[in-house]
Coordinates of N, CA and C in Angstrom, one line a residue:
M1 N -5.1 166.5 169.0 CA -5.4 165.2 168.7 C -4.8 164.8 167.6
S2 N -4.9 163.4 167.4 CA -3.9 162.6 166.2 C -4.6 162.9 165.1
E3 N -4.0 162.6 164.3 CA -4.3 162.9 162.6 C -5.1 161.3 162.1
T4 N -4.6 160.6 163.1 CA -5.0 159.3 162.0 C -6.2 158.6 163.5
F5 N -7.2 157.9 162.7 CA -8.1 157.5 163.5 C -7.6 156.1 163.8
T6 N -7.3 155.7 165.2 CA -6.9 154.7 165.7 C -7.6 153.6 165.8
K7 N -7.3 152.3 166.0 CA -8.4 150.8 166.7 C -9.1 151.4 168.3
G8 N -8.4 151.5 169.0 CA -8.5 152.6 170.4 C -9.5 153.3 170.2
M9 N -9.5 154.5 169.2 CA -10.6 155.9 169.3 C -11.9 154.9 168.5
A10 N -11.4 153.9 167.9 CA -13.0 153.0 167.4 C -13.6 152.5 168.3
R11 N -12.9 151.6 169.1 CA -13.5 151.1 170.0 C -14.2 151.8 171.0
N12 N -13.7 152.9 171.4 CA -14.0 153.9 172.4 C -15.2 154.1 171.7
I13 N -15.8 154.7 170.5 CA -17.0 155.0 170.0 C -17.8 154.1 169.9
Y14 N -17.4 152.9 169.9 CA -18.4 151.7 169.6 C -18.9 151.6 170.8
F15 N -18.3 151.4 171.6 CA -18.5 151.0 173.5 C -19.3 152.2 174.1
G16 N -18.7 152.9 173.9 CA -19.6 154.8 174.0 C -21.1 154.6 173.7
G17 N -21.0 154.6 172.5 CA -22.2 154.7 171.5 C -23.2 153.6 172.1
S18 N -22.8 152.0 172.2 CA -23.6 151.2 172.7 C -24.1 151.7 174.2
V19 N -23.5 151.6 175.1 CA -23.9 152.5 176.2 C -24.7 153.6 176.1
F20 N -24.5 154.3 175.6 CA -25.4 155.5 175.6 C -26.7 155.1 175.1
F21 N -26.8 154.1 173.8 CA -28.5 153.8 173.3 C -28.9 153.1 174.1
F22 N -28.1 152.0 174.9 CA -28.7 151.2 175.9 C -29.3 151.8 176.7
L23 N -28.9 153.0 177.6 CA -29.5 153.6 178.2 C -30.9 154.4 177.9
I24 N -30.6 155.4 176.7 CA -32.0 155.5 176.0 C -33.0 154.6 176.0
F25 N -32.8 153.1 175.5 CA -33.6 152.2 175.4 C -34.0 151.6 176.8
L26 N -33.1 152.0 177.6 CA -33.7 151.5 179.1 C -34.8 152.8 179.4
A27 N -34.5 154.2 179.4 CA -35.3 155.2 179.6 C -36.9 155.1 178.9
L28 N -36.6 155.0 177.8 CA -38.3 154.9 176.9 C -39.1 153.4 177.7
T29 N -38.0 152.4 177.6 CA -39.0 151.4 178.2 C -39.8 151.7 179.3
Y30 N -38.8 152.2 180.3 CA -39.5 152.6 181.7 C -40.4 153.8 181.8
H31 N -40.7 154.6 180.7 CA -41.9 155.5 180.8 C -42.8 155.1 179.9
T32 N -42.8 153.9 179.1 CA -43.9 153.2 178.5 C -44.4 152.7 179.5
E33 N -43.7 151.8 180.2 CA -44.1 150.9 181.6 C -45.1 151.8 182.6
K34 N -44.5 153.0 182.7 CA -45.3 154.0 183.6 C -46.5 154.6 182.8
T35 N -46.4 154.7 181.2 CA -47.8 155.5 181.2 C -48.7 154.6 180.5
F36 N -48.6 153.2 180.4 CA -49.6 152.3 179.6 C -50.5 152.0 180.5
P37 N -50.4 152.1 182.0 CA -52.0 152.2 182.7 C -53.0 153.1 182.6
E38 N -52.2 154.1 182.0 CA -53.3 155.6 181.6 C -53.7 155.2 180.7
R39 N -52.9 154.7 179.5 CA -53.7 154.5 178.3 C -54.7 153.1 177.9
S40 N -54.5 152.4 178.6 CA -55.6 151.1 178.4 C -56.6 151.1 179.4
N41 N -57.2 150.3 178.8 CA -58.8 150.0 179.2 C -59.4 148.8 179.6
E42 N -58.4 148.2 180.5 CA -57.8 146.6 180.9 C -59.2 146.6 182.0
A43 N -59.8 147.7 182.7 CA -60.9 147.7 183.8 C -62.1 147.4 183.0
L44 N -62.4 147.7 181.9 CA -63.8 147.5 181.3 C -63.8 146.1 180.3
L45 N -63.1 145.6 180.4 CA -62.7 144.0 179.6 C -63.8 143.2 180.4
T46 N -65.2 142.8 179.7 CA -65.7 142.3 180.4 C -66.0 140.9 179.6
E47 N -67.0 139.8 180.0 CA -67.0 138.5 179.6 C -67.9 138.8 178.3
S48 N -68.9 139.9 178.2 CA -69.1 140.2 176.6 C -67.9 140.6 175.2
V49 N -67.2 141.5 176.4 CA -66.2 141.9 175.3 C -65.5 140.6 174.8
I50 N -64.9 139.4 175.9 CA -64.3 138.4 175.6 C -65.1 137.8 174.5
R51 N -66.2 137.5 174.8 CA -66.8 136.8 173.9 C -67.2 136.9 172.7
G52 N -67.0 138.5 172.5 CA -67.2 139.1 171.1 C -65.5 139.0 170.1
K53 N -64.6 139.2 171.1 CA -63.3 138.9 170.6 C -63.3 137.6 169.6
T54 N -64.0 136.7 171.0 CA -63.9 135.1 169.9 C -64.3 135.0 168.8
V55 N -66.0 135.6 168.6 CA -66.5 135.4 167.6 C -65.9 136.6 166.2
W56 N -65.1 137.4 166.7 CA -64.4 138.3 165.6 C -63.0 137.1 165.5
E57 N -62.4 136.4 165.9 CA -61.3 135.8 165.6 C -62.1 134.6 164.8
H58 N -63.0 133.7 165.2 CA -63.9 132.6 164.9 C -63.9 132.6 163.3
N59 N -64.5 134.4 163.1 CA -65.1 134.4 161.6 C -64.1 135.1 161.0
N60 N -63.2 135.2 161.4 CA -61.9 135.6 160.3 C -62.1 137.3 160.1
C61 N -62.6 138.2 161.0 CA -62.8 139.6 160.6 C -61.6 140.2 160.2
I62 N -60.7 139.5 160.5 CA -59.5 140.4 160.7 C -58.9 140.1 159.4
G63 N -59.5 139.2 158.4 CA -58.9 138.7 157.2 C -59.4 139.7 156.0
C64 N -60.4 140.3 156.4 CA -60.6 141.5 155.7 C -60.5 143.1 156.4
H65 N -60.5 143.1 157.6 CA -60.9 144.5 158.4 C -59.7 144.8 158.7
T66 N -59.2 145.9 159.1 CA -58.1 146.1 160.1 C -58.6 146.7 161.4
L67 N -58.3 146.4 162.5 CA -58.7 146.9 163.3 C -57.5 147.4 164.5
L68 N -57.3 149.2 164.6 CA -56.4 150.0 165.1 C -55.4 149.6 164.3
G69 N -55.4 149.6 162.8 CA -53.9 149.5 162.1 C -54.0 148.1 161.5
E70 N -54.4 146.9 162.3 CA -53.7 146.0 162.1 C -54.4 145.1 161.3
G71 N -54.0 144.3 160.7 CA -55.0 143.5 159.8 C -54.9 143.5 158.2
A72 N -56.4 143.1 157.4 CA -56.1 143.4 156.0 C -56.6 144.3 155.8
Y73 N -56.7 145.3 154.4 CA -56.8 146.5 153.7 C -57.9 146.3 153.1
F74 N -58.7 145.5 153.1 CA -59.7 144.9 152.1 C -61.1 145.7 152.4
A75 N -61.4 145.8 153.5 CA -62.6 146.2 154.4 C -62.0 147.5 155.2
P76 N -63.1 148.1 155.9 CA -62.9 149.4 156.3 C -62.5 149.2 158.0
E77 N -61.5 150.1 158.3 CA -60.9 149.7 159.9 C -62.4 149.7 160.6
L78 N -62.2 149.0 161.4 CA -63.0 149.1 163.0 C -62.5 149.1 164.1
G79 N -61.5 149.7 164.1 CA -61.4 150.2 165.6 C -62.2 151.7 166.2
N80 N -62.8 152.3 165.5 CA -63.3 153.5 165.2 C -64.8 153.8 165.1
V81 N -65.4 152.4 164.9 CA -66.9 152.3 163.9 C -67.8 152.7 164.7
F82 N -67.6 152.2 166.3 CA -68.3 152.5 167.3 C -68.7 154.0 167.1
K83 N -67.6 155.2 167.3 CA -67.9 156.4 167.4 C -68.7 156.9 166.1
R84 N -68.0 156.2 165.0 CA -68.5 156.7 163.7 C -70.1 156.5 163.3
R85 N -70.5 154.9 164.2 CA -71.9 154.8 163.8 C -72.6 154.6 164.6
G86 N -72.8 156.1 165.4 CA -74.0 156.0 166.6 C -73.7 156.3 167.8
G87 N -72.5 155.7 168.2 CA -72.1 155.7 169.7 C -72.8 154.8 171.1
E88 N -73.1 155.1 172.2 CA -74.0 154.5 173.0 C -75.0 153.9 172.3
E89 N -75.8 155.1 171.8 CA -77.6 154.7 171.4 C -77.5 154.4 170.4
G90 N -77.1 154.4 169.2 CA -77.2 153.9 168.1 C -76.4 152.9 167.2
F91 N -75.0 152.4 168.0 CA -74.4 151.2 167.6 C -75.1 150.0 167.4
K92 N -75.3 149.5 168.4 CA -76.1 148.2 168.4 C -77.0 147.9 167.0
P93 N -78.0 149.0 167.5 CA -79.0 148.9 165.8 C -78.5 148.6 165.0
F94 N -77.7 149.6 164.5 CA -76.9 150.0 163.3 C -76.1 148.7 162.9
L95 N -75.5 147.8 163.9 CA -74.8 146.8 163.7 C -75.5 145.5 163.6
H96 N -76.7 145.5 164.0 CA -77.9 144.3 164.0 C -78.0 144.6 162.9
A97 N -78.7 145.2 161.9 CA -79.4 145.4 161.0 C -78.2 145.2 159.8
W98 N -76.9 146.2 159.8 CA -75.6 146.0 159.2 C -75.6 144.6 158.9
M99 N -75.6 143.5 160.1 CA -74.8 142.3 159.8 C -76.1 141.3 159.1
K100 N -77.3 141.9 159.3 CA -78.7 141.0 158.8 C -78.8 141.3 157.2
M101 N -78.2 142.7 156.7 CA -78.5 143.0 155.2 C -77.6 142.6 154.2
Q102 N -76.1 141.7 155.2 CA -75.4 141.2 154.2 C -75.7 140.0 153.3
P103 N -75.0 139.9 152.2 CA -74.2 140.6 151.2 C -75.1 141.8 150.8
L104 N -74.6 142.6 150.4 CA -75.4 144.0 150.0 C -75.6 143.7 148.6
G105 N -74.9 143.2 147.5 CA -74.7 142.8 146.1 C -74.8 144.2 145.2
I106 N -74.3 144.8 145.5 CA -73.9 146.6 144.9 C -72.8 146.0 143.7
P107 N -73.3 145.8 142.9 CA -72.3 145.7 141.7 C -70.9 146.8 141.7
G108 N -69.9 146.0 141.5 CA -68.6 147.0 142.1 C -68.2 147.4 143.2
R109 N -68.9 147.1 144.3 CA -68.5 147.0 145.4 C -68.1 145.6 146.2
R110 N -66.9 145.9 147.1 CA -66.6 144.8 147.7 C -68.2 143.9 148.8
A111 N -68.0 142.9 149.0 CA -69.1 142.1 149.7 C -68.5 141.4 150.7
M112 N -69.5 142.0 151.8 CA -69.2 141.5 153.2 C -70.4 139.7 152.9
P113 N -69.6 139.1 153.3 CA -70.6 137.6 153.4 C -71.7 137.5 154.5
Q114 N -72.3 136.9 154.7 CA -73.6 136.8 155.4 C -73.1 135.3 156.4
F115 N -72.7 136.0 157.5 CA -72.4 135.4 158.8 C -73.3 134.2 159.4
N116 N -75.0 134.8 159.2 CA -75.5 134.2 160.6 C -75.4 134.0 161.9
L117 N -74.9 135.5 162.2 CA -74.7 135.3 163.6 C -76.0 135.1 164.2
S118 N -76.2 135.1 165.8 CA -77.1 135.3 166.4 C -77.1 136.6 167.4
E119 N -78.5 137.1 167.8 CA -78.5 138.2 168.4 C -77.0 138.5 169.6
Q120 N -77.3 137.4 170.1 CA -76.2 137.4 171.0 C -74.4 137.5 170.9
E121 N -74.3 137.2 169.5 CA -73.1 137.0 169.0 C -72.8 138.7 168.4
V122 N -73.8 139.4 167.9 CA -73.5 140.4 167.3 C -73.8 141.3 168.6
N123 N -74.3 141.5 169.8 CA -74.4 141.8 170.7 C -72.7 142.2 171.5
D124 N -72.4 140.7 171.5 CA -70.8 140.7 172.2 C -70.1 141.7 170.8
I125 N -69.9 141.3 169.5 CA -69.1 141.7 168.9 C -69.3 143.1 168.8
A126 N -70.4 144.0 168.9 CA -70.8 145.5 169.4 C -69.6 145.6 170.7
E127 N -70.1 145.2 172.0 CA -69.3 145.4 173.0 C -68.0 144.9 172.7
F128 N -67.3 144.4 172.0 CA -65.9 144.3 171.5 C -65.2 145.6 170.7
L129 N -66.2 145.9 169.8 CA -65.9 146.8 169.0 C -65.8 148.7 169.8
K130 N -67.2 148.4 170.7 CA -67.3 149.6 172.0 C -65.8 149.5 172.8
W131 N -65.3 148.3 173.3 CA -64.2 148.7 174.1 C -62.7 149.0 172.9
T132 N -62.9 148.7 171.9 CA -61.7 149.0 171.1 C -61.6 150.3 170.8
S133 N -62.8 150.9 170.6 CA -63.0 152.5 170.4 C -62.6 153.1 171.6
N134 N -62.5 152.1 172.9 CA -62.2 153.4 174.1 C -60.6 153.4 174.6
I135 N -60.0 152.3 173.6 CA -58.0 152.4 173.8 C -57.7 153.8 173.5
N136 N -57.1 154.4 174.4 CA -56.7 155.5 173.8 C -55.1 155.1 172.6
T137 N -55.7 155.3 171.2 CA -54.5 155.1 170.1 C -53.7 156.2 169.7
N138 N -54.1 157.6 170.4 CA -53.2 158.9 170.1 C -53.7 159.0 169.0
G139 N -55.0 159.4 168.4 CA -55.4 159.7 167.4 C -55.2 158.7 165.7
W140 N -55.1 157.2 166.4 CA -54.9 156.5 165.5 C -56.1 155.8 165.0
P141 N -56.6 155.1 163.9 CA -56.3 155.8 162.8 C -56.1 157.2 162.2
P142 N -55.5 157.7 161.1 CA -55.6 159.1 161.2 C -57.0 159.5 160.3
N143 N -57.5 158.5 159.4 CA -58.6 158.8 158.4 C -59.6 158.6 159.6
K144 N -61.0 159.7 159.7 CA -62.0 159.3 160.2 C -62.5 157.5 159.7
E145 N -62.7 157.7 158.8 CA -63.7 156.8 157.8 C -62.7 155.1 158.3
G146 N -61.5 155.4 158.4 CA -60.6 154.2 158.6 C -60.3 154.0 157.2

């Protein structure tokens, strides 16, 4: 082996490494495309969930809350709030009561504004949050309370 590092050797390392990492990229992309349908809950996407997402966007909830780790970190994570606050039986009554009593007015605590949402809009947001809680996030967020 030569004692010097030649341009040809550098070129071979560059092109060989590029091909190697491109093949790894293709393999990981293929793996993601094959496992994504197992982790998705698109079949559960109903009209109520879509309306709930519209209410979520219209009221800019992501401006304060995070959803599956995305958004502002001012207010709690809501990707797992359905499971944290009663699940199938207790979540909708909890959400209705919570939305009606805002803002709480506790000194020194962050305040959520009163959006004056209709019963249908709160039900739709509840369905949207239920849908997000069923997404397989591999344990994200790591903090139960968000």
